[in-house]
Amino acid sequence: MRNSRVLAALLLAVLAATAGCGKEGSPPTKGPKPEDLPKYQVDSAFSLPDSGTWNKAKRRGHLIVGAKEDQPYLGEKDPATGTYSGFDIEIAKMIGASLGFASKDIQFRTIASANRETALQNGQIDYYVGTYTINDMRKKLVGFGGPYYMAGQDLLVRKDEEDIKGPEDLVGKKVCSAAGSTPYQRIQADYPKATLVAYDTYSICVDNLLTYQVDAVTTDDAILQGYAAKVPDELKMVGKPFSQEPYGIGVPRSDNALRFAIDDALATLEKDGTWKKAYEATLGLSGVPAPTPPPIDRYPAS
Ligand code: GLU
């Protein structure tokens, strides 16, 4: 009984991930449609001589942007084409356009949660857009444009789970999160009686949840709702966020010129409706209407 359920769950997960459709008979999972995505006006006259990062990208001829590749509606890489899509990807593209780079001149690189700071510090990427929470500890290592979205930590459980209604119910339960993430750190600090399991990515955690290796997956609601939408018959979100996770655009810490340019671009794109259009064509497909973006935190150079 349990084995066949596990098999069914696995099959579903594979189907959803590869074909983007639900179980036989259920409607296909909606994915971002390229024709619904906004086109971004490339500011060809843009120049940012004070930014080392921008100068380097101009010389190179393209931007290198860090992202996630396994977070539905946020940052997903099509294994067949290598194309990235999702809300974070659109944010990266609209900012790229404001900095003078067309979408075709952005190369995305997958960087896991635990490796973001080093990737920015080593100059492997010009900026990072991938569910990256702004906080004071990280601000010591990198700079943050934005925030451009406010998420909150939540829990993903199997559909038939009745015991876990919030983080306080995790005593003695196995809970999975990504190494180096704020949700991982919060469980470790505030709910030490939970048994924490860490992987590089949340999709591995979700596989572990579907195969009964763990009892819950914890990270931001924005991420979890994408996984839940892919296998709605098997998974559900608890739905009571217990933190605030303001998403920022990571930049090298010393490049204040780039950070301020990103803040300026974001303010314009939020005002002229571009942000909302991008949201509706991506993250909005998981069912949550476009919220008002959080205020931009243009903190002074230090
Ligand atoms: N927003 C959280 C963080 O930055 C969780 C999501 C992630 O790992 O990207 O740590």
Coordinates of C-alpha atoms in Angstrom, one line a residue, residues 135-294:
N135 CA 19.4 40.5 6.4
D136 CA 22.0 42.2 8.5
M137 CA 24.3 39.2 8.6
R138 CA 24.4 38.8 4.9
K139 CA 24.7 42.6 4.4
K140 CA 28.2 42.3 6.0
L141 CA 29.2 40.1 3.0
V142 CA 27.2 41.4 0.1
G143 CA 25.0 44.3 -1.0
F144 CA 21.3 44.1 -1.6
G145 CA 19.1 46.1 -4.1
G146 CA 15.4 46.0 -3.3
P147 CA 13.6 44.4 -1.7
Y148 CA 11.3 43.5 -4.6
Y149 CA 9.0 40.9 -2.9
M150 CA 8.1 39.9 0.7
A151 CA 7.8 36.2 1.4
G152 CA 7.4 34.4 4.8
Q153 CA 8.7 31.0 6.1
D154 CA 6.1 28.3 6.0
L155 CA 5.9 24.5 6.0
L156 CA 5.0 21.9 3.3
V157 CA 3.6 18.6 4.4
R158 CA 2.0 15.6 2.8
K159 CA -1.7 16.0 2.1
D160 CA -2.8 13.5 4.8
E161 CA -0.6 15.1 7.5
E162 CA -2.7 16.1 10.5
D163 CA -0.2 16.7 13.2
I164 CA 1.9 19.5 11.8
K165 CA 0.0 22.8 11.9
G166 CA 2.9 25.1 12.6
P167 CA 6.6 25.1 13.6
E168 CA 5.8 24.3 17.2
D169 CA 4.5 20.9 16.1
L170 CA 7.9 19.9 14.7
V171 CA 9.1 18.3 18.0
G172 CA 10.6 15.0 17.1
K173 CA 9.7 15.4 13.4
K174 CA 12.1 15.3 10.5
V175 CA 12.1 18.6 8.7
C176 CA 14.1 19.4 5.5
S177 CA 15.5 22.7 4.3
A178 CA 18.4 24.0 2.2
A179 CA 21.8 24.5 3.7
G180 CA 22.8 28.1 4.3
S181 CA 19.2 29.3 4.1
T182 CA 17.4 31.6 6.7
P183 CA 14.6 29.0 7.2
Y184 CA 17.2 26.4 8.1
Q185 CA 18.8 28.8 10.5
R186 CA 15.5 29.7 12.1
I187 CA 14.4 26.1 12.8
Q188 CA 17.9 25.4 14.2
A189 CA 17.7 28.5 16.6
D190 CA 14.0 28.6 17.5
Y191 CA 12.8 25.0 17.2
P192 CA 15.8 22.9 18.4
K193 CA 13.6 19.9 19.1
A194 CA 13.0 19.3 15.4
T195 CA 15.3 16.9 13.6
L196 CA 16.8 19.1 10.8
V197 CA 17.9 17.6 7.5
A198 CA 19.8 19.8 5.0
Y199 CA 20.3 19.5 1.2
D200 CA 21.6 21.9 -1.4
T201 CA 18.1 22.5 -2.9
Y202 CA 14.5 22.4 -1.8
S203 CA 13.5 20.1 -4.7
I204 CA 15.6 17.3 -3.1
C205 CA 13.7 18.0 0.2
V206 CA 10.4 17.7 -1.7
D207 CA 11.4 14.3 -3.1
N208 CA 12.2 13.2 0.4
L209 CA 8.8 14.4 1.6
L210 CA 7.0 12.4 -1.2
T211 CA 9.0 9.3 -0.3
Y212 CA 8.4 9.5 3.5
Q213 CA 12.0 10.2 4.3
V214 CA 11.0 13.5 6.0
D215 CA 7.8 14.8 7.6
A216 CA 8.0 18.4 6.4
V217 CA 9.9 20.8 4.1
T218 CA 10.4 24.4 5.3
T219 CA 11.3 27.5 3.4
D220 CA 9.5 30.6 2.0
D221 CA 5.8 30.3 1.2
A222 CA 6.5 31.6 -2.3
I223 CA 8.7 28.6 -3.0
L224 CA 6.5 26.0 -1.3
Q225 CA 3.4 27.1 -3.1
G226 CA 5.0 26.2 -6.4
Y227 CA 5.9 22.7 -5.3
A228 CA 2.4 22.2 -3.8
A229 CA 0.8 23.4 -7.1
K230 CA 2.8 20.8 -9.0
V231 CA 1.4 17.8 -7.0
P232 CA -1.7 19.1 -5.3
D233 CA -3.0 15.6 -4.6
E234 CA 0.0 14.7 -2.5
L235 CA 1.2 17.9 -0.9
K236 CA -0.2 20.9 1.0
M237 CA 1.1 24.0 2.6
V238 CA 0.4 24.7 6.2
G239 CA -0.2 28.3 5.3
K240 CA 0.8 30.2 8.4
P241 CA 4.0 32.1 7.6
F242 CA 6.1 32.7 10.7
S243 CA 8.8 35.1 9.4
Q244 CA 9.4 37.9 7.0
E245 CA 11.7 37.2 4.1
P246 CA 12.3 40.4 2.0
Y247 CA 13.8 39.3 -1.3
G248 CA 16.8 41.3 -2.5
I249 CA 19.0 41.5 -5.5
G250 CA 22.5 40.4 -4.4
V251 CA 25.4 42.5 -5.6
P252 CA 29.1 42.6 -4.7
R253 CA 29.3 44.5 -1.3
S254 CA 31.6 47.3 -2.4
D255 CA 29.6 48.1 -5.6
N256 CA 27.3 50.8 -4.2
A257 CA 26.9 52.3 -7.7
L258 CA 25.3 49.1 -9.0
R259 CA 23.1 48.7 -5.9
F260 CA 21.7 52.2 -6.2
A261 CA 21.2 51.8 -10.0
I262 CA 19.2 48.6 -9.3
D263 CA 17.1 50.4 -6.6
D264 CA 16.4 53.2 -9.1
A265 CA 15.4 50.8 -11.9
L266 CA 13.2 48.8 -9.5
A267 CA 11.4 51.9 -8.3
T268 CA 10.6 52.8 -12.0
L269 CA 9.6 49.3 -12.9
E270 CA 7.2 49.0 -9.9
K271 CA 5.7 52.4 -10.7
D272 CA 5.1 51.8 -14.5
G273 CA 3.3 48.4 -14.0
T274 CA 6.2 46.3 -15.4
W275 CA 6.7 44.5 -12.0
K276 CA 3.0 43.6 -11.7
K277 CA 2.9 42.3 -15.3
A278 CA 5.9 40.1 -14.6
Y279 CA 4.4 38.9 -11.4
E280 CA 1.1 38.0 -13.0
A281 CA 2.8 36.1 -15.8
T282 CA 4.9 34.0 -13.4
L283 CA 4.5 33.7 -9.6
G284 CA 0.8 34.9 -9.9
L285 CA 0.0 31.6 -11.7
S286 CA 0.3 29.8 -8.4
G287 CA -2.9 31.5 -7.3
V288 CA -1.9 34.6 -5.2
P289 CA -2.9 38.0 -6.7
A290 CA -0.1 40.6 -7.1
P291 CA 0.7 42.2 -3.7
T292 CA 2.1 45.7 -3.3
P293 CA 5.8 45.3 -3.4
P294 CA 7.6 46.2 -0.2

